[in-house]
Coordinates of C-alpha atoms in Angstrom, one line a residue:
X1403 CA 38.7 31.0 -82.4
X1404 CA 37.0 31.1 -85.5
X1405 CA 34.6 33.9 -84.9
X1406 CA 37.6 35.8 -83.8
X1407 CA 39.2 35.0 -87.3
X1408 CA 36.2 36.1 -89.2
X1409 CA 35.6 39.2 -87.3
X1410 CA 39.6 40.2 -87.6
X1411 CA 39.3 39.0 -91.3
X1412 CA 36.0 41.4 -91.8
X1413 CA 37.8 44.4 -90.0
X1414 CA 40.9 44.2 -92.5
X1415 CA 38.8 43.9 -95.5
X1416 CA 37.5 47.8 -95.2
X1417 CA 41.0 49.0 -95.1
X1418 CA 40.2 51.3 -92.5
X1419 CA 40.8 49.4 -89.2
X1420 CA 43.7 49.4 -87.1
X1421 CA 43.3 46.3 -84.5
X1422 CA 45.9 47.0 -81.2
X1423 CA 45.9 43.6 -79.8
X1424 CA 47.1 43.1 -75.7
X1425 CA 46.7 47.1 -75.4
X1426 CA 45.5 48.4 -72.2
X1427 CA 44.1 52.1 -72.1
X1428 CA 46.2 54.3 -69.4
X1429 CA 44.8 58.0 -69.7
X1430 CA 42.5 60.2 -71.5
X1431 CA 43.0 63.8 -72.1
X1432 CA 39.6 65.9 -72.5
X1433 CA 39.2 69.3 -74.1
X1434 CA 38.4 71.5 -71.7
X1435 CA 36.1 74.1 -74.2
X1436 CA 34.3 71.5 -75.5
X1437 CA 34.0 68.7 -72.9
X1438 CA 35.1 66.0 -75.8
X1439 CA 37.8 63.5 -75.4
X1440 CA 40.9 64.7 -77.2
X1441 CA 42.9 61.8 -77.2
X1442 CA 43.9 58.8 -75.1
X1443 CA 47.0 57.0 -74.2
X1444 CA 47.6 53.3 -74.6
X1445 CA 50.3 50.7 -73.2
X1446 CA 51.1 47.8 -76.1
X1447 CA 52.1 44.4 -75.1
X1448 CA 55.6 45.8 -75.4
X1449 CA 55.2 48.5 -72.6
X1450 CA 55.2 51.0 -75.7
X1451 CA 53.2 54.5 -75.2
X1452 CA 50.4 55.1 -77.4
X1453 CA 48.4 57.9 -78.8
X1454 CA 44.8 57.9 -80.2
X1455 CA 43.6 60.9 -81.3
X1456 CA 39.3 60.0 -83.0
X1457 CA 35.9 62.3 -83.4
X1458 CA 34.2 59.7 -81.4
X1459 CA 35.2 57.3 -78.8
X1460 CA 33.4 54.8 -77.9
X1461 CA 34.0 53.0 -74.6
X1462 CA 33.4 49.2 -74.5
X1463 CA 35.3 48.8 -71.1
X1464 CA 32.5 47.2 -69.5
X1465 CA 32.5 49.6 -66.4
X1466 CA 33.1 52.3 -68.0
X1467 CA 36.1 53.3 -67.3
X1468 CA 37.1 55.8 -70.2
X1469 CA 34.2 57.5 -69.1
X1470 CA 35.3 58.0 -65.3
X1471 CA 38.9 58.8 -66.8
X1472 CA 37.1 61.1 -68.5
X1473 CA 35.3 62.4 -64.8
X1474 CA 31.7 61.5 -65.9
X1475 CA 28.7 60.6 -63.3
X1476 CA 28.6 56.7 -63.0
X1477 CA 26.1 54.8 -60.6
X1478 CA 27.1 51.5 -58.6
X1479 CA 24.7 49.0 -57.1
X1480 CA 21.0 50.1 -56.3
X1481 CA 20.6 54.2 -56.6
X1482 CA 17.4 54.9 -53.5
X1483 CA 14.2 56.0 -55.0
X1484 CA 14.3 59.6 -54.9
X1485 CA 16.7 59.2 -57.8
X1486 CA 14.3 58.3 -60.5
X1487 CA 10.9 57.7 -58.3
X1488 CA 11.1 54.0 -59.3
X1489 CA 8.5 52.0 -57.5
X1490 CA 10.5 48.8 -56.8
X1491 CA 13.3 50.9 -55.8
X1492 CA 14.9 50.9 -52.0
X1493 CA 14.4 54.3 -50.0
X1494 CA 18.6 54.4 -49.3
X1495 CA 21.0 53.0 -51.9
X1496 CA 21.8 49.8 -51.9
X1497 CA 25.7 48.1 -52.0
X1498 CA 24.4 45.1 -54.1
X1499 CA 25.5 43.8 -57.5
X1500 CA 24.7 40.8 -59.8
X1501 CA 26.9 37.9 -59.3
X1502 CA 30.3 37.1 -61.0
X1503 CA 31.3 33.7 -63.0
X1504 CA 34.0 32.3 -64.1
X1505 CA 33.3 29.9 -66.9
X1506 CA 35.7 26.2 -67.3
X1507 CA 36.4 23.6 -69.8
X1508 CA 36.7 20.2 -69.2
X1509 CA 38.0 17.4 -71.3
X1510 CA 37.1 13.4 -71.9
X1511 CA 39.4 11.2 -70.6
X1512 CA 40.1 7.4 -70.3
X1513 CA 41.9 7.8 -66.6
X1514 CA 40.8 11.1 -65.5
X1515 CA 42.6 13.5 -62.9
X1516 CA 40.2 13.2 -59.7
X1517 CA 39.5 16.8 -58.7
X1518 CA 40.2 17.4 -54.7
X1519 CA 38.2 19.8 -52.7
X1520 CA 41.0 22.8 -52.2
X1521 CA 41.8 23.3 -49.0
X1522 CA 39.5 25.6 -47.2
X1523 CA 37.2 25.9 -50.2
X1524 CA 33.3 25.2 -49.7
X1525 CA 31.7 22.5 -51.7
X1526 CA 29.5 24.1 -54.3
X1527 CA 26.9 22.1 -56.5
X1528 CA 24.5 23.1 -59.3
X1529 CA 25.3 24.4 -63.1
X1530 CA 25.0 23.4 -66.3
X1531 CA 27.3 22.1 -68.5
X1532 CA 26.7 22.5 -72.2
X1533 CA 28.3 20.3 -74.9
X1534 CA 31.4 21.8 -77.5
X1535 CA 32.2 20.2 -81.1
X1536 CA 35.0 19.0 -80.0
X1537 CA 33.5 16.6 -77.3
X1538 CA 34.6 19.0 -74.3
X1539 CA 32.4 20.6 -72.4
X1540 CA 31.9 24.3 -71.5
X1541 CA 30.3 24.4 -67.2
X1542 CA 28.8 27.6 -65.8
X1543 CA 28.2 27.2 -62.4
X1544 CA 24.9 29.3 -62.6
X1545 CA 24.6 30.5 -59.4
X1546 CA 26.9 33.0 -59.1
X1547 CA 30.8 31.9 -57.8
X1548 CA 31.4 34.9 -56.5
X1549 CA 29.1 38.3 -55.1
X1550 CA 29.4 41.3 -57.6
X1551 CA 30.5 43.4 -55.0
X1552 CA 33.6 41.3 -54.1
X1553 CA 35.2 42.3 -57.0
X1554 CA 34.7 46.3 -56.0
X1555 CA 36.6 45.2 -52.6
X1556 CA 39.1 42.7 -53.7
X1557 CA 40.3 43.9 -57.4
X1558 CA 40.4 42.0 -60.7
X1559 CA 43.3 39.6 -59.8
X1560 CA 42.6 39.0 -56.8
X1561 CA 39.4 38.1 -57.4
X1562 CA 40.1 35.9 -60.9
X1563 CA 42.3 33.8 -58.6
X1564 CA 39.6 33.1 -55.8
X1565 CA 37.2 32.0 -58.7
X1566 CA 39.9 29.8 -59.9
X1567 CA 40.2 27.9 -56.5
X1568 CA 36.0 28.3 -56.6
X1569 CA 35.9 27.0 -59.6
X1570 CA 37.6 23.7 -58.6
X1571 CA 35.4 23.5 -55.6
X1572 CA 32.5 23.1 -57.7
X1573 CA 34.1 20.9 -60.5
X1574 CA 35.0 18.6 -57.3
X1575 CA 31.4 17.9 -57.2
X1576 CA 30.2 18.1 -61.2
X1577 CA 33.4 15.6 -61.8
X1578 CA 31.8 13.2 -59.3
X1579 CA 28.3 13.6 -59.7
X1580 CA 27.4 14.5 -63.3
X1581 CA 30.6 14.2 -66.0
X1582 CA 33.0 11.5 -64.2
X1583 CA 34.5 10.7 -67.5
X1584 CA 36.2 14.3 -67.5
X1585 CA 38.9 16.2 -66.3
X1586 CA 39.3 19.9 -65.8
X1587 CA 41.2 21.5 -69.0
X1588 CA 41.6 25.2 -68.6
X1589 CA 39.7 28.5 -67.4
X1590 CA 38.2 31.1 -69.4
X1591 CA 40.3 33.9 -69.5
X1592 CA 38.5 36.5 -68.2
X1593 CA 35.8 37.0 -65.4
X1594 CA 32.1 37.0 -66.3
X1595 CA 31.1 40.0 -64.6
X1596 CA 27.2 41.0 -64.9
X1597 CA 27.1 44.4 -63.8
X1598 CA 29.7 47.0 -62.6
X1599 CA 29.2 51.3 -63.0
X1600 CA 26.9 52.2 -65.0
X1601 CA 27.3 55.5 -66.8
X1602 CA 24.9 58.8 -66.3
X1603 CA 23.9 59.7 -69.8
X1604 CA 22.1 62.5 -71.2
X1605 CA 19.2 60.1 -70.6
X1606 CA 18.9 57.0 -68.3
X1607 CA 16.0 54.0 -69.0
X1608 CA 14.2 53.9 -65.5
X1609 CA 11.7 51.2 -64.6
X1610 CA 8.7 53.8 -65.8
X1611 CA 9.9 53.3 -69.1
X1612 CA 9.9 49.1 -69.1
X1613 CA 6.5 49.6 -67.3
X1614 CA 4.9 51.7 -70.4
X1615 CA 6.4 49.9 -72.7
X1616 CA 7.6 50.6 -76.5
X1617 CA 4.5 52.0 -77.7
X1618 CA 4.2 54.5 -75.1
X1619 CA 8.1 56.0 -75.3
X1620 CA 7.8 59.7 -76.8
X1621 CA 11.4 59.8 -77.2
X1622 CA 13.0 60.9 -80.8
X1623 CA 16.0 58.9 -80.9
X1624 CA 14.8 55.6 -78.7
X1625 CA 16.8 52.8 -79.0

């Protein structure tokens, strides 16, 4: 909470940032002589319509999703090799993605609720728990709760509710074995998803580059 009060806090201090809180990005319009966004239309909290008209959108959606709106080239899972001549890479493409998370909190106390298996959950052991300021404790399971690709079948709130009754499944077992002193206190309110579409660009970092490595790149405007 308090890096999310300093970053607000720094934004209003230019006097040039306008922060739309629980806004969700519905529909992008793109000039069809230049190939540039044009604007985009946003829902508010309220169910309000708005418009954003900028010379430069940047899309932090995390899968890109301004960008497909937008009809760019996106890649999912493992492309085959003939698409960059990677070494490592498969000779067909590959329907495999890193694995999700869903991060919990759990809280000290003197009588505990006793976490149950849910029903028709499989026990899951493992993670790490790493310690707060306030005595609680942040657990990521660390291997993975759910398959990346589940998430391209089942949808965000389907999935976000499986991880929920995964998550319990493995606190069932960190409660008892490693922090019986605690009780479950809330989940983090979003997925920890490690890799989704990943947008073509005018240039794409391919295993020939990691291989050379930095002193070998020829390009201008490396990053």
């Amino acid at each position: 909470d308090r890096f999310n009060d300093v970053v607000r806090s720094m934004l209003r201090e230019t006097g040039r940032c306008r922060v739309l809180l629980n806004t969700c990005f519905t529909e992008v319009a793109v000039d069809g002589d230049t190939s540039r966004v044009a604007f985009i239309r946003c829902v508010d909290g309220d169910g309000r319509s708005i418009r954003v008209e900028a010379r430069i959108f940047i899309d932090c959606t995390g899968s890109g999703f301004l960008c497909q709106a937008a009809g760019c080239e996106t890649m999912l899972g493992a492309e085959p090799k003939s698409r960059f001549n990677e070494p490592s890479a498969p000779d067909e493409p590959v329907e495999r993605l890193n694995a999700m998370e869903l991060f919990y909190r759990v809280r000290p106390s003197r009588n505990p609720v006793r976490q149950a298996l849910p029903k028709g959950a499989k026990p899951r052991r493992g993670g790490y728990a790493f310690p707060l300021p306030s005595g609680d404790f942040m657990v990521n399971s660390c291997g993975g709760l759910a398959a990346g690709w589940e998430l391209m079948d089942g949808g965000y709130e389907a999935m976000m509710a499986e991880l929920k009754t995964r998550v319990q499944a493995h606190w069932h077992w960190m409660q008892k074995e490693k922090l019986p002193g605690y009780e479950l206190g809330s989940f983090a309110p979003m997925l920890a998803i490690r890799e989704g579409h990943r947008i073509v660009g005018e240039y794409v970092l391919t295993q020939h580059d990691v291989v050379a490595g930095l002193s070998k790149q020829k390009h201008d405007d490396i990053i």
